[in-house]
Short mmCIF file of C-alpha atoms in Angstrom, two decimals:
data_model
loop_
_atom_site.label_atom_id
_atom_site.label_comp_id
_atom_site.label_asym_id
_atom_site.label_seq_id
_atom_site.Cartn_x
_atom_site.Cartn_y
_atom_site.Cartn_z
CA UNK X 156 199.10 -104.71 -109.41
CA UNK X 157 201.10 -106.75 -106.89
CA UNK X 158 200.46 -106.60 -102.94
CA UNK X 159 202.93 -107.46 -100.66
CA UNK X 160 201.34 -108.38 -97.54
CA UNK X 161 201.37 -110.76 -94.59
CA UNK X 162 198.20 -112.39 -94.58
CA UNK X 163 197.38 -112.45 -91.09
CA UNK X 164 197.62 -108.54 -90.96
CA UNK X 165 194.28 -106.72 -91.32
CA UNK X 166 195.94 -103.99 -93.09
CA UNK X 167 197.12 -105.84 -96.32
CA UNK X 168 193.51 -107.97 -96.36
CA UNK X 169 192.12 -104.33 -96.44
CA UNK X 170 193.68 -103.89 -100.20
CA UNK X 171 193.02 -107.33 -101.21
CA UNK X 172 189.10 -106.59 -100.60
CA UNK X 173 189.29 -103.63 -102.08
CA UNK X 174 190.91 -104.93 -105.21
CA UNK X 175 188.50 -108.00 -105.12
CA UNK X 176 185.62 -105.61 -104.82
CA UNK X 177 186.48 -103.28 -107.49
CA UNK X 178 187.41 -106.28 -110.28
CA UNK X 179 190.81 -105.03 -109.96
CA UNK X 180 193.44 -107.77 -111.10
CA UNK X 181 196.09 -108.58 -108.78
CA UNK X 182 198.86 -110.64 -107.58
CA UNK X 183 199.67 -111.54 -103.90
CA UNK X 184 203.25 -111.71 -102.62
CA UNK X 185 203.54 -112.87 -98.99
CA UNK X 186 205.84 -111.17 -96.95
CA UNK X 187 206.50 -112.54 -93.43
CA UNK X 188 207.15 -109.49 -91.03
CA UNK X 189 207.89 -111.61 -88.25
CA UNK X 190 211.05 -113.08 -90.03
CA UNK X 191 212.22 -109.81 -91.39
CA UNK X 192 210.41 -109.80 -94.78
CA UNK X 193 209.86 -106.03 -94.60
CA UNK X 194 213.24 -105.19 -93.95
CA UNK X 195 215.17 -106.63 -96.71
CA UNK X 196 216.61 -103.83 -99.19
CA UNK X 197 214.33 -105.24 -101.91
CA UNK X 198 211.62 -104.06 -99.53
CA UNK X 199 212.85 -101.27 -98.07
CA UNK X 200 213.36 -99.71 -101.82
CA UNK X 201 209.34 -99.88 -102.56
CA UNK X 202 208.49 -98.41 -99.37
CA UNK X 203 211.40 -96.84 -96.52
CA UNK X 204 209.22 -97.17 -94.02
CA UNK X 205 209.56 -100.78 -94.15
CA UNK X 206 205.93 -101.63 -93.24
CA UNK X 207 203.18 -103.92 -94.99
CA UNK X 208 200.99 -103.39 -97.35
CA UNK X 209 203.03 -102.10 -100.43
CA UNK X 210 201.51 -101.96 -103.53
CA UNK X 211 203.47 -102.03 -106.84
CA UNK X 212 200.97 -100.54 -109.16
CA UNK X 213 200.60 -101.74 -112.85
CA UNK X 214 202.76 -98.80 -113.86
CA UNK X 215 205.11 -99.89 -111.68
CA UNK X 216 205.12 -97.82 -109.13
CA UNK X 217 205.38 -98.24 -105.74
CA UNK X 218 202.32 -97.31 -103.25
CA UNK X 219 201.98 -97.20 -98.82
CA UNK X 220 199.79 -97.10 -96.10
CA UNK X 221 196.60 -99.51 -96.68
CA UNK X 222 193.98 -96.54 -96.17
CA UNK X 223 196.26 -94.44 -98.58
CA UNK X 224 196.15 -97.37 -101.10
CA UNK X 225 192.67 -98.34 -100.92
CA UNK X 226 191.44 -94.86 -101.34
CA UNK X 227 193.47 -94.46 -104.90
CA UNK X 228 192.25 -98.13 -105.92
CA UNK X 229 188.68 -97.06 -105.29
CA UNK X 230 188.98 -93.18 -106.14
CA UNK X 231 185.41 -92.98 -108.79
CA UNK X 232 183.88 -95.50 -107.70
CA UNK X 233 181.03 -96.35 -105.23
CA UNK X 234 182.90 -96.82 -102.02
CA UNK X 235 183.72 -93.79 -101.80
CA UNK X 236 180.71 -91.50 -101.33
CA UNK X 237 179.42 -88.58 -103.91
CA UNK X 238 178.34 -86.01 -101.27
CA UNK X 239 181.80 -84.40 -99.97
CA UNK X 240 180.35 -84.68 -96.43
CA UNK X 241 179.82 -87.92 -96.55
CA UNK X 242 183.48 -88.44 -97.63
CA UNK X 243 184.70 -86.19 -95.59
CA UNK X 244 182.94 -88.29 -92.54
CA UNK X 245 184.47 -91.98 -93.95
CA UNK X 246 188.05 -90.14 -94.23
CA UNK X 247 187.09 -89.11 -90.16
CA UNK X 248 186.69 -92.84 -89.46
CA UNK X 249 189.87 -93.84 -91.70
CA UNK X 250 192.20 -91.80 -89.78
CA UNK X 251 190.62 -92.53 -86.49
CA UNK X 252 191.38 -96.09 -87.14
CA UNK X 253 195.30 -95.73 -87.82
CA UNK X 254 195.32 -93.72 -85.10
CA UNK X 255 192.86 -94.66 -82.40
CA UNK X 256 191.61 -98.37 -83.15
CA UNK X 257 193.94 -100.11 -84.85
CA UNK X 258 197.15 -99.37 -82.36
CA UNK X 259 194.85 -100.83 -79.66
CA UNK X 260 192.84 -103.42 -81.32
CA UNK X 261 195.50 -104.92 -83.51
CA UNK X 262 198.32 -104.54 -81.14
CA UNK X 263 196.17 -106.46 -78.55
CA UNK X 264 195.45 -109.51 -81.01
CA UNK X 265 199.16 -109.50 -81.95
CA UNK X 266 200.24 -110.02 -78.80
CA UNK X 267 198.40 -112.61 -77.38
CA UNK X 268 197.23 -114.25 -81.11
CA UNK X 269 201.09 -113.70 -82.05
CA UNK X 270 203.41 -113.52 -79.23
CA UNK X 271 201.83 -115.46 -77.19
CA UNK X 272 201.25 -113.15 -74.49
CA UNK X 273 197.85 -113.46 -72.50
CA UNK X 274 194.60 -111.32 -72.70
CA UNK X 275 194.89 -111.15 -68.62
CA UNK X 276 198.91 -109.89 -68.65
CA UNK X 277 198.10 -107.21 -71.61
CA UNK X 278 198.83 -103.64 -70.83
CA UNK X 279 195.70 -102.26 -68.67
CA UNK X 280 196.15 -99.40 -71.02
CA UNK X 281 196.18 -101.17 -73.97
CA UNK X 282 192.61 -103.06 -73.16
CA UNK X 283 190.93 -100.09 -72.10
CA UNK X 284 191.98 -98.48 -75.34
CA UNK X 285 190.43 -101.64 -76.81
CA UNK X 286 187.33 -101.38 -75.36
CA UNK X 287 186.64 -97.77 -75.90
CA UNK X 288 187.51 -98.13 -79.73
CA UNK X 289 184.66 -101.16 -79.77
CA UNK X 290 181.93 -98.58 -77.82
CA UNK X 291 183.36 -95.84 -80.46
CA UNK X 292 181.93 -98.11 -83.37
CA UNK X 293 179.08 -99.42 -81.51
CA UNK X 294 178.44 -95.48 -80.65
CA UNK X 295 179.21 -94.51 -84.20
CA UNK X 296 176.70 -97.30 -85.65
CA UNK X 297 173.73 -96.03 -83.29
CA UNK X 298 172.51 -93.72 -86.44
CA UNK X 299 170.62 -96.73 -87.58
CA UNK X 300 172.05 -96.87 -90.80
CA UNK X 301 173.49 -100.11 -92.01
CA UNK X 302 177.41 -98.85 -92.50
CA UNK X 303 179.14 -96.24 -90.78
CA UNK X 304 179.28 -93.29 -93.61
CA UNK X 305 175.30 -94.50 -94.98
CA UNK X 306 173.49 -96.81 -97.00
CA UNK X 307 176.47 -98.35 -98.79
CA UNK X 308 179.49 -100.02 -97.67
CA UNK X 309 182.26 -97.35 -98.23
CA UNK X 310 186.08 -97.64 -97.45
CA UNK X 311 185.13 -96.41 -93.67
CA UNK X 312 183.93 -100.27 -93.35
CA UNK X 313 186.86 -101.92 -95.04
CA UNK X 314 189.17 -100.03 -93.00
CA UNK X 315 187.29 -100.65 -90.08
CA UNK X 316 186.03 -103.90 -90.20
CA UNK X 317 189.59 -105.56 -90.98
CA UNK X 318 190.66 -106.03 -87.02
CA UNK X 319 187.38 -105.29 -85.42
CA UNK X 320 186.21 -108.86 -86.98
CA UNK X 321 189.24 -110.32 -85.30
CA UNK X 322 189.28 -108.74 -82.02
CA UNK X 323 188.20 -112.30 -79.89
CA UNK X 324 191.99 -113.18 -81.22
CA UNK X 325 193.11 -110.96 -78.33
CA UNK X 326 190.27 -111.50 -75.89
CA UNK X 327 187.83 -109.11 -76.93
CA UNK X 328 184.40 -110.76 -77.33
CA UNK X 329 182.24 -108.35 -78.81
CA UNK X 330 178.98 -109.73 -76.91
CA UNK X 331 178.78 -106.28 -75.46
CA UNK X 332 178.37 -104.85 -79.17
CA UNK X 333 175.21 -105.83 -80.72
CA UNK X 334 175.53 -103.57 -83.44
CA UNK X 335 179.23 -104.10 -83.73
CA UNK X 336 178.70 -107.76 -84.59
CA UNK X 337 175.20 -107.11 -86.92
CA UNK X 338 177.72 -104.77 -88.73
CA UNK X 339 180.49 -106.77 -89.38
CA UNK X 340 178.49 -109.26 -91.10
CA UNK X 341 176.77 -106.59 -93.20
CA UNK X 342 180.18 -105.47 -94.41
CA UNK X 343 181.74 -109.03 -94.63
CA UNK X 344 178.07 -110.10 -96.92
CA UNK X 345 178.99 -106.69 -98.83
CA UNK X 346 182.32 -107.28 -99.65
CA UNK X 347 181.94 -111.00 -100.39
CA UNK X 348 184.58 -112.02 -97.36
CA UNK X 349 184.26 -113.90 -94.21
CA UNK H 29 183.51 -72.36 -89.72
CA UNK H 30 184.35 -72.46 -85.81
CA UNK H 31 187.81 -74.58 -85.14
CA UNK H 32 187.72 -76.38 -81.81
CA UNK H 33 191.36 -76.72 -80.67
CA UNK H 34 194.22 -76.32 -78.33
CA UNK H 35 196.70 -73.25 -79.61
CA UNK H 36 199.92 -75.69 -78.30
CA UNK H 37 198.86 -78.96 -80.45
CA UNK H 38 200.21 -79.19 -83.92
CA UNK H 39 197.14 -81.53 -85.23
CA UNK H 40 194.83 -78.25 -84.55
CA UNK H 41 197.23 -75.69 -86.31
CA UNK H 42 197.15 -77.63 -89.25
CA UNK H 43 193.96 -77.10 -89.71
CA UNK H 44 193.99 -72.95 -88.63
CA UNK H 45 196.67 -72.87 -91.30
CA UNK H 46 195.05 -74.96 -93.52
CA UNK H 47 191.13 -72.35 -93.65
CA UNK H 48 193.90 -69.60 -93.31
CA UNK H 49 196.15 -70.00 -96.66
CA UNK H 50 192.87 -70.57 -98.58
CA UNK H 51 191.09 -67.73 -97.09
CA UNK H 52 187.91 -69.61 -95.76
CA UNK H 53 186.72 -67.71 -92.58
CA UNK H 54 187.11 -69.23 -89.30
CA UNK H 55 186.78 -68.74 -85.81
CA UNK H 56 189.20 -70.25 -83.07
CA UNK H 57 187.96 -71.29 -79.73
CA UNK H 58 190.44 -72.65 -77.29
CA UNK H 59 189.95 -75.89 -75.90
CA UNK H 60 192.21 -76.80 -73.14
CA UNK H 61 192.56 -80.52 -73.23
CA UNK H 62 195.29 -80.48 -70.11
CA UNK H 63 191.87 -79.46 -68.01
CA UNK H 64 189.19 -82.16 -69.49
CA UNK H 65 187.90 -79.56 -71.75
CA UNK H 66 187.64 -81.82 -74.86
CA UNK H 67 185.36 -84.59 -72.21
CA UNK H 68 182.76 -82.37 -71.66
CA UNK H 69 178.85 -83.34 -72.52
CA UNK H 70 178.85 -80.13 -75.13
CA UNK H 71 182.09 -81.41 -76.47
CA UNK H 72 181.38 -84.96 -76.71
CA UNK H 73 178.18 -84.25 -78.34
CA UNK H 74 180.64 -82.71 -81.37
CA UNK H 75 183.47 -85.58 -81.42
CA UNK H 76 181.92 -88.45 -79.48
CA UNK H 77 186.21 -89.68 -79.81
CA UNK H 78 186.63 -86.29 -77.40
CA UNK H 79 189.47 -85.62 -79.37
CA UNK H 80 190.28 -81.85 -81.06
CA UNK H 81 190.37 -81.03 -83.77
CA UNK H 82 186.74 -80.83 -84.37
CA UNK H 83 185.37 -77.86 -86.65
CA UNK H 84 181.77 -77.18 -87.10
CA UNK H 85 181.26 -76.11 -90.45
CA UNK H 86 179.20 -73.28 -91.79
CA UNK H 87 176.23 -75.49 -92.16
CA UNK H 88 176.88 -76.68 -88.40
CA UNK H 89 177.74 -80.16 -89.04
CA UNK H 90 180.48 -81.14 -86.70
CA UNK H 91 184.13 -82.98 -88.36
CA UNK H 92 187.24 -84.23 -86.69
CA UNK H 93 190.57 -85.85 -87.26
CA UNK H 94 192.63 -82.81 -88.51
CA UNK H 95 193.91 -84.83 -91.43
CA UNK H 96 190.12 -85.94 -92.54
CA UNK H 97 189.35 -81.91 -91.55
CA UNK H 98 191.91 -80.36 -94.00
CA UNK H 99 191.32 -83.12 -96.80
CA UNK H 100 187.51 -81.64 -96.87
CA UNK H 101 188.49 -77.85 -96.45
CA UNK H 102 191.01 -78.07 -99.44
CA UNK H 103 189.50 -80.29 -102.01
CA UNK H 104 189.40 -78.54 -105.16
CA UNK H 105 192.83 -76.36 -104.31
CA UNK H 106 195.75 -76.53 -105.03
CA UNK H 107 196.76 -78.19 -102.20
CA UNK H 108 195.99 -81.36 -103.45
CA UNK H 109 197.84 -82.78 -106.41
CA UNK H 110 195.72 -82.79 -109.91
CA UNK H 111 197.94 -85.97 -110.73
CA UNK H 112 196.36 -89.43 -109.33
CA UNK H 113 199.79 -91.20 -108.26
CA UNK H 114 200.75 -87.20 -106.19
CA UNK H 115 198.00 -87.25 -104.61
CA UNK H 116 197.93 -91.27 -103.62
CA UNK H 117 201.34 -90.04 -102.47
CA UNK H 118 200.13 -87.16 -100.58
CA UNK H 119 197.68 -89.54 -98.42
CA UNK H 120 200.71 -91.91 -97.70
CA UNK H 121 202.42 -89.45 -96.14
CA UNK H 122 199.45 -88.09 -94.36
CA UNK H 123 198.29 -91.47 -92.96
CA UNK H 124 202.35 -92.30 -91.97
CA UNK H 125 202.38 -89.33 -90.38
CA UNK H 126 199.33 -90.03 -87.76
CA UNK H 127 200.59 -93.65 -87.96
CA UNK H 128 204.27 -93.52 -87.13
CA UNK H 129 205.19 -89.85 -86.91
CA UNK H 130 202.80 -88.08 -84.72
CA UNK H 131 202.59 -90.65 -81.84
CA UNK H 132 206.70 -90.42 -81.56
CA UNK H 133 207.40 -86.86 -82.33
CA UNK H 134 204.30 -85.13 -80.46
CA UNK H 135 203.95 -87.63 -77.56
CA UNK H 136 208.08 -87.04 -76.83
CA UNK H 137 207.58 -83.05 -77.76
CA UNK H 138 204.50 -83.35 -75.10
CA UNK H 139 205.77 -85.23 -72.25
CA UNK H 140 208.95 -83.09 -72.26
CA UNK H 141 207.42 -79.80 -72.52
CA UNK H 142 204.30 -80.30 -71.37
CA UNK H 143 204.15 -82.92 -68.53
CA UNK H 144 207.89 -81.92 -67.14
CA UNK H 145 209.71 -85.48 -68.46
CA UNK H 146 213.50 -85.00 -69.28
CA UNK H 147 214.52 -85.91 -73.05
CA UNK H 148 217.09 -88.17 -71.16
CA UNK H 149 214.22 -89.86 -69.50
CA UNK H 150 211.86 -90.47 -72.06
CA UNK H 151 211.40 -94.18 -72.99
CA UNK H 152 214.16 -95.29 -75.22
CA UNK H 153 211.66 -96.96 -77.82
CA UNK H 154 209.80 -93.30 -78.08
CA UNK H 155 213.02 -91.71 -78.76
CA UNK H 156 214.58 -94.57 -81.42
CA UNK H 157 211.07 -94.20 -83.27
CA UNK H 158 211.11 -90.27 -83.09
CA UNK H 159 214.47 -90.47 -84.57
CA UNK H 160 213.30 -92.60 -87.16
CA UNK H 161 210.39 -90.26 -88.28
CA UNK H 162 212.96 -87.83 -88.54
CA UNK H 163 215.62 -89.87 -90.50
CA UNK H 164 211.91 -91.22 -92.89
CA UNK H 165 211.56 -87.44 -93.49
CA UNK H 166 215.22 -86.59 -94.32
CA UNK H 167 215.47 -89.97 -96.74
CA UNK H 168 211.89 -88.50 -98.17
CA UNK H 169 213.36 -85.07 -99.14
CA UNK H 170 216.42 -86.84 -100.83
CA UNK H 171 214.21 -86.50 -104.43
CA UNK H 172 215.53 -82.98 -104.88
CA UNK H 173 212.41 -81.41 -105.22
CA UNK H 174 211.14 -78.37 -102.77
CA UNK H 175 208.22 -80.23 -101.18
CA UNK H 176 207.19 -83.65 -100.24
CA UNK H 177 205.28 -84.20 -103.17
CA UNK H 178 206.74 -82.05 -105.76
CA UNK H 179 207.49 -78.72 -106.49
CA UNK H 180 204.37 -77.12 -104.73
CA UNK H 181 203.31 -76.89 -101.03
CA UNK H 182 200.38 -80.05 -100.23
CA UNK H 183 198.57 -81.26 -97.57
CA UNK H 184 201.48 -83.50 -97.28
CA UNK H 185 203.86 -80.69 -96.19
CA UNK H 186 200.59 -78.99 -93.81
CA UNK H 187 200.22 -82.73 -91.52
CA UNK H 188 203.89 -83.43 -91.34
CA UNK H 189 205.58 -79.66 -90.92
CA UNK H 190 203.32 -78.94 -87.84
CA UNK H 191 205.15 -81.22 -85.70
CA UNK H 192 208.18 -81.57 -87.11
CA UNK H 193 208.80 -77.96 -86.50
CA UNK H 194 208.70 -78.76 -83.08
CA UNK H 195 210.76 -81.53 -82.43
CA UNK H 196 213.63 -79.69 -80.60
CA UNK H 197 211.09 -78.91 -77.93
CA UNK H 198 210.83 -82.43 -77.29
CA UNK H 199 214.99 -82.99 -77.51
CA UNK H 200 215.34 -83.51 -81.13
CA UNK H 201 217.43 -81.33 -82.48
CA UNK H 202 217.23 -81.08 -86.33
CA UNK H 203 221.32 -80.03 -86.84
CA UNK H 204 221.51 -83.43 -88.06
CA UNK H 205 218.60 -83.21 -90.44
CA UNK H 206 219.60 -80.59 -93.21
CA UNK H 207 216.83 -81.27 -96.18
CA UNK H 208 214.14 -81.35 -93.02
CA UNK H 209 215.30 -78.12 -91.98
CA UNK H 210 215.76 -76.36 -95.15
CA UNK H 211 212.04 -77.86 -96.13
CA UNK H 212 210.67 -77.02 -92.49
CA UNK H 213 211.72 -73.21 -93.41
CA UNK H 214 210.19 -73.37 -97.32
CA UNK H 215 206.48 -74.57 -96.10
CA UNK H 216 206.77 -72.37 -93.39
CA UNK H 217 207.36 -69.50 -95.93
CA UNK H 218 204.60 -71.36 -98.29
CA UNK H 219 201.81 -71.32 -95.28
CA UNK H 220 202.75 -67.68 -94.11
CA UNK H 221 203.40 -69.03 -90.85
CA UNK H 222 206.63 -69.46 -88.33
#
């Protein structure tokens, strides 16, 4: 399998983990989004919607939208739970997260860790959107489990964990998030990252 | 199964439609989110993200995220592809569509017809990505085959029909848009609906 991703995004490092995890082999191709790297018709054949990751499977064929990827990669195996509630619950927190966390939290770090925009000028929007989506996971983690859908890490964490680790890039400090920060290094340990 | 959800919002149709073409009872109760009513305690208690969907199923356990809620209610049917790479496919478009589609076709549909905006007025970034989802769409159709996926309605078709059928109530017109059209009027024959 190759991955074309930037390496500073969240979203490809979510495949390469999973890949990594599962003993998957696979090659990565660096694409720089901020020079255009997604928008060359090379690119834009694999995937229209010109966005990183894209996966070119080992059949050779073409596969978007990290959460979409890593849940085929993993389908069978134990990050995804047996018990169809359970699953049902991480695929809750997976689309929460493209729709709720990660336009707040990884739009904030991009602009100040990437445009070089300040936490103070962001969008007042924008970092209250931030903030609720880190007292949604500390919230969500108050079950007293160890990972959001259980016992076991399960794609809920990797798709979670890949910009809540990095929201201090835009300002965030998650002192406020005890079991925020416990979890991230539970999931970082369990994936072998970090 | 009791559907939390507000009769005017695409993301809780899906999910009516959804119990309704596989025959699983269900019982609607209107939640009017103009009026706070998905921020109450008794709400919040079901979706701590106050956010409908949320269905409590016939064992009482709550779910949200209507893509995460329709995944669950239709595993095993034939809405979901048997093939691995289909249904991969299917969860591409689903997570594009709560990535890029829904947050520029529903937010321009909602501020126009909902909070009194003109189409003219809308921000011209909201309306150059709302064209774009539509333009994704047409370009996705271009495979020659009835649905998104193939040549039978998927969950694919459910998530990214229930807006897209609405676009002109935002300003988009579809005239433009044949295969969307044409495909907006064979899932809405395929779902009973429209």
């Amino acid at each position: 399998m190759r991955i074309y991703g930037d390496s500073r995004s969240g979203n490809c490092l979510k495949v390469q983990w999973t890949a990594d995890f599962l003993g998957l082999p696979s090659e990565w191709i660096e694409v720089d989004i901020m020079s255009g790297g997604s928008r060359t018709p090379e690119f834009l054949a694999m995937n229209p919607a010109g966005q990183v990751p894209t996966v070119v499977l080992t059949d050779g064929r073409p596969l978007a939208q990290s959460n979409a990827i890593i849940l085929h990669l993993a389908e069978g195996s134990a990050l995804i739970p047996e018990d169809a509630y359970d699953r049902a619950k991480m695929l809750e927190w997976m689309f929460w997260e493209q729709y709720s966390h990660e336009p707040a939290v990884a739009v904030a770090r991009f602009r100040v860790a990437y445009l070089g925009e300040t936490h103070e000028g962001l969008d007042p929007k924008l970092k209250e959107r931030t903030w609720a989506a880190l007292q949604r996971l500390e919230d969500g983690l108050a079950h007293g489990r160890p990972f959001l859908v259980g016992d076991t890490v399960s794609l809920a964490d990797v798709a979670l964990v890949a910009y809540t680790r990095l929201s201090h890039e835009g300002g965030f400090e998650r002192t406020g998030y005890p079991r925020v920060q416990a979890w991230i290094g539970r999931v970082e340990q369990a994936l072998g990252i970090g």
